[in-house]
XYZ file of C-alpha atoms in Angstrom:
775
model
C -11.893 85.344 84.232
C -13.822 84.781 81.044
C -15.212 88.498 81.910
C -11.810 89.667 81.980
C -11.046 87.968 78.510
C -14.154 89.435 76.961
C -13.466 92.859 78.131
C -9.970 92.739 76.786
C -10.902 91.343 73.365
C -13.364 94.261 72.845
C -10.806 96.899 74.111
C -8.158 95.457 71.328
C -10.767 95.440 68.695
C -11.605 98.916 69.327
C -7.758 100.222 69.636
C -7.114 99.236 66.229
C -9.846 101.547 64.496
C -8.583 103.460 62.133
C -7.539 107.392 62.637
C -8.759 110.112 62.720
C -9.185 110.881 58.816
C -9.448 114.541 58.961
C -5.710 114.326 59.521
C -4.150 116.293 56.676
C -0.229 116.507 57.350
C -0.481 119.675 59.703
C 2.157 120.396 62.175
C 2.544 122.678 65.444
C 5.853 123.188 67.022
C 6.792 125.541 69.822
C 7.988 125.940 73.620
C 6.699 126.775 76.735
C 8.504 129.393 79.205
C 8.034 131.000 82.588
C 9.984 133.899 83.629
C 12.508 133.331 80.835
C 13.009 129.502 81.875
C 11.695 126.758 79.370
C 9.379 124.577 81.689
C 9.426 120.464 80.653
C 6.283 118.017 81.219
C 3.943 120.909 80.441
C 0.729 119.345 78.891
C -0.124 120.711 75.488
C -3.674 119.759 74.128
C -5.855 120.690 71.105
C -9.205 121.246 72.719
C -11.958 119.299 71.232
C -9.876 116.793 69.253
C -7.912 114.734 72.027
C -4.468 115.290 70.402
C -1.797 116.095 72.484
C 1.927 115.968 73.943
C 4.151 117.123 76.683
C 7.154 119.386 76.494
C 10.232 117.535 76.438
C 13.137 118.289 78.913
C 14.205 121.406 77.140
C 10.791 122.657 77.114
C 9.758 122.202 73.409
C 6.869 120.157 71.848
C 5.710 118.850 68.522
C 2.383 117.690 67.256
C 1.981 116.000 63.733
C -0.918 114.868 61.393
C -3.554 117.202 63.008
C -6.576 117.942 61.573
C -7.956 121.379 59.504
C -10.093 123.700 61.075
C -10.253 126.542 63.814
C -9.207 125.211 67.328
C -7.790 126.371 70.725
C -4.476 124.989 71.755
C -3.964 124.812 75.514
C -0.747 124.214 77.816
C -1.439 123.152 81.277
C 0.779 122.335 84.253
C 0.273 121.563 87.983
C 1.148 125.165 89.855
C 0.583 127.162 86.777
C -2.137 128.935 85.279
C -3.613 127.583 81.880
C -2.843 129.451 78.802
C -5.503 129.213 75.469
C -4.417 129.933 72.086
C -6.854 130.441 69.149
C -5.413 128.887 65.965
C -6.389 128.143 62.514
C -4.895 124.948 60.842
C -4.842 124.450 57.014
C -3.700 121.370 55.031
C 0.136 121.158 54.892
C 0.904 123.985 57.172
C 3.485 124.126 59.900
C 2.685 126.430 62.758
C 5.001 127.797 65.580
C 2.879 128.495 68.776
C 4.856 129.640 71.700
C 3.611 130.114 75.688
C 4.500 131.649 78.520
C 3.008 130.402 81.747
C 2.346 132.294 84.959
C 2.489 130.464 88.562
C -0.714 129.969 90.145
C -0.800 131.321 93.804
C -2.922 128.740 94.930
C -3.324 125.461 93.018
C -7.224 125.086 92.630
C -7.006 122.978 89.725
C -4.810 120.218 89.577
C -5.135 117.064 87.649
C -6.819 114.311 89.910
C -7.397 110.656 89.288
C -9.100 109.171 92.643
C -12.673 110.905 91.972
C -13.552 109.198 88.775
C -10.289 106.726 88.255
C -9.439 108.762 85.334
C -7.386 111.890 84.857
C -9.768 115.005 85.653
C -9.202 118.612 86.360
C -10.548 119.565 90.041
C -12.566 122.177 88.878
C -13.963 119.547 86.186
C -14.489 116.544 88.689
C -18.118 115.842 89.471
C -16.666 114.536 92.919
C -14.771 116.925 95.316
C -11.240 115.529 95.371
C -9.003 117.062 97.713
C -5.055 117.388 97.300
C -2.155 117.789 99.783
C 0.785 118.050 97.812
C 4.604 117.828 98.476
C 5.216 121.583 99.355
C 2.174 121.648 101.912
C 3.339 118.303 103.823
C 6.688 120.178 104.123
C 5.375 123.523 105.173
C 3.368 121.696 108.115
C 6.616 119.963 108.832
C 5.059 116.432 108.855
C 7.332 113.261 108.780
C 4.769 110.612 108.147
C 1.804 110.531 105.978
C -0.609 110.065 109.350
C 0.755 113.354 110.793
C -0.279 114.995 107.159
C -3.877 113.812 106.816
C -5.295 116.067 109.731
C -4.608 118.938 107.705
C -7.488 118.370 105.305
C -11.348 118.926 106.091
C -13.078 116.226 107.093
C -10.477 114.063 108.414
C -8.687 113.685 111.820
C -6.070 111.311 112.688
C -6.224 110.177 116.137
C -4.059 107.767 118.485
C -5.739 104.991 119.958
C -3.161 103.009 122.200
C -0.797 104.690 125.411
C 1.430 101.900 125.021
C 1.733 101.071 121.040
C 0.394 104.290 119.881
C -1.581 102.814 116.787
C -3.548 105.434 114.937
C -6.338 105.595 112.824
C -7.764 107.820 109.991
C -11.780 109.136 110.547
C -13.298 110.745 107.672
C -16.454 112.642 108.319
C -16.727 110.842 111.576
C -16.422 107.397 110.807
C -13.646 105.067 111.849
C -10.391 103.601 109.705
C -12.080 100.538 108.738
C -14.803 102.830 106.925
C -12.016 104.333 104.646
C -10.291 103.134 101.584
C -6.516 103.650 101.804
C -5.089 103.223 98.029
C -1.291 102.993 97.035
C -0.336 104.829 93.567
C -4.381 104.186 92.933
C -4.441 100.702 94.248
C -6.258 98.999 97.087
C -3.301 97.207 98.389
C -3.609 98.204 102.059
C -4.845 95.170 104.260
C -6.980 95.359 107.220
C -3.913 94.621 109.203
C -1.613 96.785 107.482
C -4.113 99.752 108.416
C -3.280 99.114 112.123
C 0.188 100.909 111.680
C 0.906 101.322 108.069
C -0.272 105.231 107.628
C 2.603 106.145 110.248
C 5.239 103.372 108.548
C 5.318 105.506 105.299
C 7.391 108.930 105.560
C 6.009 111.792 104.182
C 9.519 111.906 101.940
C 8.090 109.196 99.709
C 4.934 111.204 98.893
C 4.574 112.891 95.810
C 0.866 114.062 96.955
C -2.143 112.665 98.707
C -5.647 112.841 96.981
C -8.740 112.451 99.485
C -12.337 112.005 98.236
C -14.898 112.129 101.266
C -18.085 109.985 101.114
C -19.334 107.062 99.491
C -16.694 105.251 97.237
C -17.899 101.490 96.875
C -19.058 102.191 93.473
C -15.762 102.335 92.402
C -13.601 100.377 95.003
C -15.578 98.098 96.355
C -15.981 96.909 99.940
C -14.644 99.713 102.784
C -14.796 102.979 100.898
C -17.757 104.140 102.840
C -16.222 107.186 104.737
C -14.297 108.388 101.887
C -11.009 107.396 100.104
C -7.150 108.155 100.204
C -4.940 107.897 97.548
C -1.259 107.795 98.350
C 1.033 108.969 95.343
C 4.562 108.309 95.638
C 7.378 110.302 94.116
C 7.041 110.702 90.416
C 9.890 111.052 88.197
C 9.779 114.524 86.714
C 13.032 116.142 86.087
C 16.766 114.843 87.199
C 17.131 115.837 91.000
C 18.162 114.841 94.643
C 17.151 116.013 98.209
C 18.733 114.882 101.474
C 17.124 115.715 104.687
C 17.856 115.448 108.125
C 15.974 116.085 111.433
C 16.024 116.219 114.916
C 13.343 116.948 117.651
C 13.581 116.800 121.280
C 10.299 115.380 122.954
C 9.524 117.546 126.117
C 13.000 117.584 126.389
C 13.318 114.001 127.546
C 13.395 111.844 124.461
C 14.584 112.543 120.768
C 13.162 111.515 117.434
C 15.949 111.404 114.583
C 15.358 111.298 110.904
C 17.362 110.913 107.569
C 15.582 110.837 104.376
C 16.814 110.876 100.821
C 15.534 110.417 97.199
C 16.983 110.625 93.591
C 15.052 111.098 90.268
C 16.308 110.635 87.129
C 14.940 110.652 83.386
C 16.740 108.877 80.567
C 18.000 111.302 77.432
C 14.917 110.717 75.271
C 12.543 111.190 77.965
C 10.941 107.848 77.563
C 11.654 106.385 81.093
C 12.606 107.896 84.655
C 13.539 106.612 88.174
C 12.566 107.426 91.416
C 14.557 106.262 94.428
C 13.718 106.992 98.136
C 15.084 105.777 101.594
C 14.301 106.924 104.933
C 15.640 105.824 108.370
C 14.029 106.897 111.891
C 15.136 106.204 115.203
C 12.880 107.546 118.316
C 13.160 107.133 122.019
C 10.279 106.374 124.089
C 8.730 109.192 126.036
C 7.025 108.615 129.793
C 5.227 111.545 130.519
C 3.818 110.655 133.955
C 6.819 109.335 135.008
C 5.661 106.107 136.038
C 8.019 103.779 134.458
C 5.649 102.988 131.552
C 5.783 104.556 128.260
C 2.813 107.028 126.787
C 5.102 107.092 123.419
C 6.942 103.905 122.208
C 10.245 103.357 121.233
C 10.683 103.358 117.136
C 12.823 102.361 114.315
C 12.084 102.504 111.040
C 13.909 101.825 107.644
C 12.115 102.252 104.396
C 13.093 102.475 100.846
C 11.197 102.008 97.238
C 10.801 103.108 93.822
C 8.610 104.443 91.353
C 9.515 104.048 87.736
C 7.716 104.700 84.127
C 8.840 103.277 80.461
C 7.084 104.667 77.225
C 7.302 101.335 75.034
C 6.234 103.912 71.883
C 3.739 106.769 71.740
C 0.690 104.698 72.499
C 2.014 102.296 75.234
C 3.373 103.138 78.679
C 4.593 100.429 81.811
C 4.620 102.208 85.239
C 6.046 100.181 88.053
C 6.888 100.730 91.934
C 8.212 99.000 94.933
C 8.315 99.962 98.652
C 9.732 98.121 101.470
C 9.043 99.227 105.058
C 10.593 97.547 108.239
C 9.498 99.044 111.618
C 10.149 97.759 115.524
C 8.164 99.443 118.210
C 8.072 98.893 121.894
C 5.810 100.211 124.631
C 5.464 99.946 128.154
C 8.094 99.515 130.857
C 11.753 97.786 131.156
C 12.444 98.523 127.521
C 15.747 97.510 127.371
C 14.857 94.040 128.769
C 13.098 91.174 126.499
C 9.398 91.907 126.527
C 8.043 89.057 128.334
C 9.930 90.228 131.382
C 8.637 93.589 131.336
C 5.470 94.172 133.983
C 3.143 95.450 130.564
C 4.327 95.686 126.903
C 3.269 95.890 123.446
C 6.169 95.096 120.876
C 6.022 94.794 117.265
C 8.095 93.902 114.436
C 6.720 94.597 111.033
C 8.261 93.860 107.453
C 6.368 94.880 104.618
C 6.624 94.565 100.788
C 4.172 96.408 98.384
C 4.311 97.098 94.998
C 2.710 97.233 91.619
C 2.933 97.189 87.874
C 0.416 99.373 85.328
C 0.279 98.819 81.581
C -0.907 101.337 79.368
C -2.157 101.466 76.038
C -3.551 104.325 74.385
C -4.984 104.475 70.927
C -7.482 105.996 68.244
C -6.075 109.701 68.833
C -6.322 109.192 72.978
C -10.047 108.387 72.612
C -9.382 104.632 74.095
C -7.266 103.760 76.788
C -7.032 100.250 78.288
C -5.100 99.636 81.445
C -4.019 96.419 83.044
C -3.023 96.358 86.507
C -1.300 94.249 89.151
C -0.409 94.850 92.630
C 0.179 93.384 95.840
C 1.718 93.284 99.345
C 3.060 91.155 101.965
C 3.116 91.489 105.714
C 5.299 89.366 108.093
C 4.770 90.641 111.973
C 6.086 89.567 115.234
C 4.451 90.649 117.860
C 4.329 90.482 121.488
C 1.309 91.592 124.031
C 1.457 90.974 127.990
C 1.017 91.976 131.475
C 3.139 90.094 134.336
C 0.554 88.545 136.695
C 1.056 89.252 140.617
C 0.063 85.971 141.543
C 3.565 83.814 141.597
C 1.642 80.499 140.377
C 0.421 82.664 137.565
C 3.471 84.315 136.998
C 5.200 81.024 136.602
C 2.871 79.890 134.018
C 3.301 83.345 132.082
C 7.286 82.998 132.045
C 7.016 79.381 131.077
C 4.419 80.162 128.057
C 4.886 84.364 127.300
C 2.197 85.630 124.860
C 4.493 86.239 121.492
C 2.419 86.113 118.487
C 3.120 85.918 114.590
C 1.107 87.551 111.731
C 1.277 86.805 107.949
C -0.630 89.031 105.371
C -0.973 88.566 101.920
C -2.640 90.797 99.497
C -3.282 90.688 95.760
C -5.152 92.733 93.266
C -5.570 92.261 89.804
C -7.495 93.927 87.113
C -8.225 95.985 83.731
C -9.828 99.347 83.068
C -11.131 100.621 79.654
C -11.772 104.147 78.958
C -13.329 105.138 75.937
C -13.843 109.079 75.074
C -16.934 109.556 72.565
C -16.995 113.383 71.325
C -19.826 112.612 69.230
C -21.965 111.683 72.073
C -24.969 114.177 72.819
C -23.877 117.209 74.240
C -20.369 117.567 74.612
C -19.207 114.234 74.849
C -18.612 111.192 77.280
C -16.146 109.135 78.867
C -17.081 105.487 79.216
C -15.130 103.552 82.009
C -15.667 99.926 82.130
C -13.157 97.459 84.198
C -12.903 94.319 86.304
C -10.778 93.161 88.931
C -9.893 90.616 91.447
C -9.176 91.054 94.964
C -7.651 88.440 97.575
C -6.403 88.829 101.179
C -5.410 86.553 103.705
C -4.560 87.204 107.165
C -2.965 85.001 109.995
C -2.913 86.285 113.305
C -2.054 84.084 116.601
C -1.288 84.274 120.092
C -1.341 80.547 121.623
C -1.490 81.920 124.925
C -4.600 83.615 124.613
C -6.085 81.302 122.291
C -6.332 83.961 119.805
C -6.759 83.107 116.311
C -7.643 85.341 113.137
C -7.315 82.885 110.172
C -9.089 85.116 107.394
C -9.376 84.789 103.674
C -11.265 87.021 102.002
C -12.325 86.930 97.810
C -13.693 89.537 95.811
C -14.738 89.913 92.200
C -15.733 93.392 91.034
C -17.384 94.400 87.776
C -17.308 98.305 87.320
C -18.493 100.801 84.794
C -19.080 104.740 84.817
C -20.207 107.224 82.394
C -19.089 110.692 82.858
C -21.341 112.953 80.324
C -20.538 116.327 79.702
C -24.036 117.458 78.926
C -23.130 121.199 78.244
C -20.128 123.073 78.623
C -21.391 124.107 82.385
C -23.107 120.750 82.988
C -21.787 117.179 83.846
C -23.384 114.015 84.841
C -21.277 111.215 86.378
C -23.127 107.812 86.845
C -21.488 104.812 87.897
C -22.284 101.036 89.178
C -19.813 98.252 90.678
C -20.881 94.825 91.460
C -19.149 93.093 93.716
C -19.075 89.201 94.303
C -17.441 88.588 97.929
C -16.853 85.531 99.652
C -17.988 86.394 103.217
C -21.271 87.619 102.192
C -24.203 85.569 100.776
C -25.318 87.704 97.674
C -23.926 89.806 95.204
C -23.682 93.487 96.081
C -24.495 96.245 93.822
C -23.696 99.756 94.582
C -24.553 102.639 92.138
C -23.938 106.308 92.325
C -24.751 109.545 90.730
C -22.804 112.966 90.752
C -23.822 116.268 89.184
C -21.265 119.319 88.516
C -22.645 122.519 87.522
C -20.594 125.385 86.827
C -23.258 128.463 86.174
C -19.687 130.702 85.922
C -16.181 130.238 85.522
C -15.788 130.865 89.454
C -18.160 128.586 90.676
C -18.918 124.985 90.960
C -22.062 123.212 92.350
C -22.035 119.359 92.960
C -24.920 116.921 94.465
C -23.945 113.196 95.136
C -25.243 110.130 96.207
C -24.250 107.003 96.440
C -24.683 103.568 98.329
C -21.673 101.025 99.985
C -21.061 97.812 102.202
C -18.605 96.370 104.478
C -17.890 93.322 104.484
C -18.322 91.155 107.505
C -14.743 90.521 108.680
C -12.144 91.867 110.890
C -10.657 95.283 110.281
C -7.748 97.157 111.490
C -8.582 98.022 115.392
C -10.355 94.260 115.380
C -6.818 92.891 115.355
C -5.524 95.028 118.153
C -5.408 93.769 121.538
C -5.989 96.230 123.987
C -5.280 96.568 127.998
C -8.025 96.728 130.373
C -9.092 96.211 133.644
C -5.930 94.505 134.812
C -5.885 92.228 131.832
C -6.055 92.263 127.715
C -9.271 93.345 125.725
C -10.003 91.402 122.618
C -12.297 91.808 119.763
C -14.470 88.511 118.549
C -16.526 88.505 115.797
C -20.454 87.477 116.598
C -21.402 84.172 114.503
C -24.013 85.904 112.186
C -22.477 88.670 111.426
C -23.496 90.149 108.157
C -22.070 92.778 105.687
C -23.682 96.443 106.656
C -25.073 98.897 104.048
C -24.794 102.335 103.608
C -26.151 105.290 101.705
C -24.081 108.677 101.436
C -25.230 112.218 99.724
C -23.376 115.299 99.676
C -23.935 118.670 98.457
C -21.287 121.379 97.903
C -20.296 124.980 96.513
C -17.085 125.770 95.478
C -15.571 129.380 94.742
C -12.353 130.585 93.572
C -11.804 134.340 92.730
C -8.596 135.835 91.196
C -7.601 139.395 90.840
C -3.938 140.976 89.805
C -2.665 140.099 93.498
C -5.236 138.290 95.270
C -7.055 135.064 95.077
C -9.530 133.728 97.659
C -11.936 130.911 97.482
C -14.291 128.602 99.755
C -15.488 125.372 99.655
C -18.775 124.354 101.727
C -20.110 120.988 101.858
C -23.032 119.229 103.463
C -23.097 115.667 103.916
C -25.194 112.715 105.303
C -24.389 108.994 105.902
C -26.935 106.230 106.951
C -25.578 102.944 107.707
C -28.001 100.056 107.702
C -26.931 96.662 110.334
C -23.993 98.864 111.452
C -21.291 96.929 112.835
C -21.100 97.626 116.599
C -18.561 97.031 119.440
C -20.218 95.808 122.843
C -18.257 94.481 125.992
C -20.096 90.947 126.996
C -17.958 90.556 130.351
C -15.147 88.243 130.743
C -13.897 85.287 128.815
C -12.841 82.113 130.984
C -9.421 83.371 130.965
C -10.686 86.365 132.990
C -10.031 88.819 130.025
C -12.305 91.342 128.565
C -14.572 90.368 125.417
C -15.667 92.711 123.035
C -18.187 91.010 120.711
C -18.721 92.644 117.052
C -22.292 92.408 115.691
C -24.588 94.034 113.816
C -26.695 96.924 115.714
C -29.628 98.592 113.711
C -28.874 101.983 111.741
C -26.881 104.774 112.354
C -26.456 108.119 111.264
C -23.607 110.961 110.477
C -24.980 114.234 109.430
C -22.521 117.471 109.249
C -20.988 120.249 107.144
C -17.602 121.081 106.021
C -16.293 124.798 105.597
C -12.854 125.101 103.722
C -11.285 128.713 103.382
C -8.230 129.598 101.565
C -6.384 132.710 100.414
C -3.190 134.001 98.879
C -1.979 137.464 98.841
C 0.840 138.194 95.869
C 2.377 134.583 96.266
C 3.795 135.885 99.489
C 1.229 134.692 102.174
C -1.467 132.045 101.983
C -3.615 130.877 104.528
C -6.025 127.708 104.454
C -8.351 126.553 107.294
C -11.484 123.879 107.557
C -13.977 123.383 109.970
C -16.366 120.386 110.187
C -19.165 120.414 112.488
C -21.143 116.891 112.827
C -23.673 114.765 114.875
C -22.757 111.059 114.960
C -25.330 108.638 116.370
C -26.483 105.156 116.513
C -30.464 104.282 116.135
C -29.906 102.228 119.711
C -27.522 102.470 122.774
C -24.209 100.611 122.361
C -23.279 98.667 125.500
C -19.812 99.404 125.440
C -19.418 98.734 129.045
C -20.847 95.964 130.662
C -21.246 97.712 133.877
C -22.906 100.839 132.550
C -26.283 101.912 130.207
C -25.089 102.125 126.704
C -24.943 105.310 124.743
C -26.133 106.154 121.289
C -23.599 108.808 120.758
C -20.499 107.716 118.779
C -17.619 107.418 121.140
C -14.334 109.097 120.449
C -16.121 111.172 117.607
C -15.911 115.206 118.455
C -18.860 117.153 116.475
C -16.301 119.694 115.995
C -12.694 119.733 114.571
C -10.922 121.520 112.028
C -7.400 122.916 111.038
C -5.124 126.288 109.427
C -2.184 126.586 107.672
C -0.404 129.889 107.155
C 2.481 130.284 104.991
C 4.599 132.918 104.550
C 7.207 133.310 102.042
C 8.729 137.212 101.564
C 11.303 138.016 98.913
C 14.673 136.731 99.994
C 15.916 133.771 102.044
C 13.522 133.526 105.120
C 10.314 131.772 105.048
C 7.767 130.908 108.128
C 4.555 128.810 108.608
C 2.203 128.390 111.340
C -0.152 125.097 111.234
C -2.738 124.177 113.780
C -5.064 121.527 114.717
C -8.241 121.941 116.473
C -10.333 119.272 117.983
C -13.564 119.169 119.892
C -14.484 117.592 123.306
C -15.838 114.208 122.786
C -16.734 110.853 124.839
C -14.051 108.570 125.636
C -14.433 105.159 127.228
C -12.609 104.382 130.284
C -12.372 100.934 131.506
C -11.424 100.837 135.872
C -10.147 97.922 137.987
C -11.526 97.912 141.441
C -8.569 98.411 144.006
C -5.787 99.686 141.375
C -4.279 103.271 142.461
C -3.749 103.701 138.729
C -6.931 103.196 137.150
C -10.678 104.107 137.961
C -12.648 102.074 140.429
C -15.297 101.006 137.649
C -15.789 101.920 134.219
C -16.619 105.599 133.290
C -17.594 107.638 130.059
C -15.143 110.726 130.194
C -15.618 113.999 128.289
C -12.194 115.113 127.024
C -11.313 118.750 127.007
C -10.924 120.869 123.768
C -7.285 120.827 122.480
C -5.107 122.758 120.025
C -2.243 121.655 118.391
C -0.305 124.684 117.126
C 2.920 124.318 115.191
C 5.460 127.171 114.176
C 8.238 126.579 111.641
C 10.913 128.887 110.381
C 13.341 128.515 107.175
C 16.407 129.561 105.800
C 17.359 128.762 101.906
C 20.790 129.337 100.707
C 21.035 128.894 96.951
C 24.781 128.240 95.541
C 24.129 128.778 91.784
C 27.660 127.524 90.553
C 26.701 124.043 92.278
C 23.552 124.326 91.153
C 22.393 123.330 94.905
C 20.476 124.834 97.632
C 20.314 124.494 101.200
C 17.514 124.851 103.768
C 17.893 125.286 107.382
C 14.616 124.938 109.279
C 13.089 124.666 112.826
C 10.247 125.212 114.826
C 8.077 123.775 117.837
C 5.564 121.164 117.576
C 2.389 121.496 119.663
C 3.561 124.942 121.319
C 0.494 125.479 123.495
C 1.549 121.993 125.484
C -2.106 120.726 124.773
C -1.233 117.326 126.079
C -3.095 114.326 128.238
C -2.173 114.809 131.841
C -4.687 112.046 133.135
C -3.426 109.062 131.937
C -3.692 105.669 133.880
C -0.461 104.658 135.312
C 1.097 101.335 136.363
C 1.070 97.907 134.683
C -3.024 97.537 134.788
C -3.606 101.054 132.968
C -6.522 101.059 130.477
C -4.278 101.636 127.140
C -7.150 102.678 124.744
C -7.656 105.769 127.275
C -5.813 108.484 125.289
C -7.035 111.226 123.542
C -5.824 114.859 122.224
C -2.281 115.589 120.422
C -0.147 112.526 119.828
C 2.730 114.460 121.522
C 3.544 116.892 123.961
C 5.636 120.226 123.198
C 8.542 119.265 121.179
C 11.286 121.855 119.330
C 12.778 120.402 116.098
C 15.431 121.497 113.518
C 16.170 120.189 110.278
C 18.549 120.746 107.272
C 17.743 119.746 103.850
C 20.442 119.871 100.665
C 18.602 119.584 97.341
C 18.638 120.758 93.471
């Protein structure tokens, strides 16, 4: 706390330093238009001085008290090409400057924040940041965040339980616990909410998703080894509304129904804004192999939230967001009966509340920025995981004490960040960032019947510093370091990183990065999931001597984009290498005293992930756009991991294909109709399969299964009807998920099935329809 106070004091002193002495009563006024219409919220910047503003709701702007001299005035807005104008400012002058912006055919230079914790344009960021915006999410017909993320290079969403269908995100081959999930730039996703959270967030809540692959512990602390995903909720930008209703038929035998709504509004003076969103989802259970046990659970979800901002004055801004998520899911058999009367059942009821507040003060002509932030989440979960015993005595004991459980989880984050822009620094200037944050997370999860208890409290204090140095117009060097004091780690952990951006020409960026990271010895995500295997349950226990694992990550990339009058195309080629020391592994040690399978999480030796990602994008005349990405990789442990007590171990990462990728194709010809085609490719991989001798629905013994290659192809067509007199539009859409029907056809059957034996697309062929009303 003393460090926080000291940093705040230093920052406050700097804020009240004098304004630029060169200001000489010079004013610039003007407007920004595109295709004859005024554009609100366009960023207007006086290059080299750090004076700037945004256009108001009418598309006009005003800059005052400017310095004299020759400058470049720039107008920037996401979705439009940046415009530059040379101007000469003289004392006492009032100058009018008008801009007309062209729409971008491909958004290759959005403003992003996740890579450096400061706002940077993608082509100027030393760290590769991929962006999945709301328009792209709509094109792939995604209903949730989890359905969106596979359409990014190096990312893969997988379903890991046949009964409850929990999912995890894999980045560059590493499991979900190696990725840091942020909500509005804050790490409030806890190890518990990571199990189902990405599927609980409706896509309708999302403004954009920013993805940084590779180590990020130097900024975000523990767990950001595989990468960082920043989910940014709807931002109030104009007065608007949107209502969407969707229906899908899952292989003709189950339905999935959605209703989403959002409203954004701005005050007349544009100094405050509010976005409200709500979502309802109802899905039937689906039984693919007709054994009476579901492969897709029943689901009921209600979500609502808000995102807001308040400009206190020209220098102060307050942002606040709040989300509430309720979800009920149930898988297994006898779904109309209480869970404990089913032969096999998993039931989960989640109530999640998360939110945050940011206060920002900007001073000294935008050279200094102080950010104070507070964020958190609370989760309450009731759950059931059980198999009805066959023996009459055991069945009676089971019915008298069914395995119901309760979970409580609270996460709190508090911190401050100070940015100082030093234009006089050697070269082209330097943006310094320092900060401190406190993070706590308490998880209590208990099932008394199984003598299962996780009572985990983690506390972490982190200090970070970063230098974003523009050495020349074409060379940027980013260096940073973070020190963490984690209560489950014996000694403080220091993680440095360095990234270099070189731009030899305007169309090309070359990047080189190195970073370190760590994961604390605690239970994460899948460690808190009790699976079914071998006729009983399978649970994870932490080894008594478990200690932190460390990482080193390297990446080298080339990014190219070239535009002509009617055509733009580009690519990103990246090579990556991650080395884990004392890597966490899961090994089966046999059965416990209750006969259930035990997996022990302990430290192994080293492990290594080596691979390359290629992303290609092109757009013709704003009428046809294609994006595709492919990842090739190899992931191995230094020594074999004994995933089964019956079979020899394997050095190869399980559930990790050596190749996977995606593509999206959008066609928007003149007129009312549009179409899109998206797809996900997953190469073969090794899947652990636990057996039960004598059971007809499972293998006789454990086996390591090699899954087939799968393609998930999703066509969609839409028709838009505008009603100008009402200032409203209607869009009707329809399509097919998983057109080729590549869905697993060798599920285990019956109550003793191995629920972890699941792979491939998350749903079979499904027809969907939707209607959207918006302005």
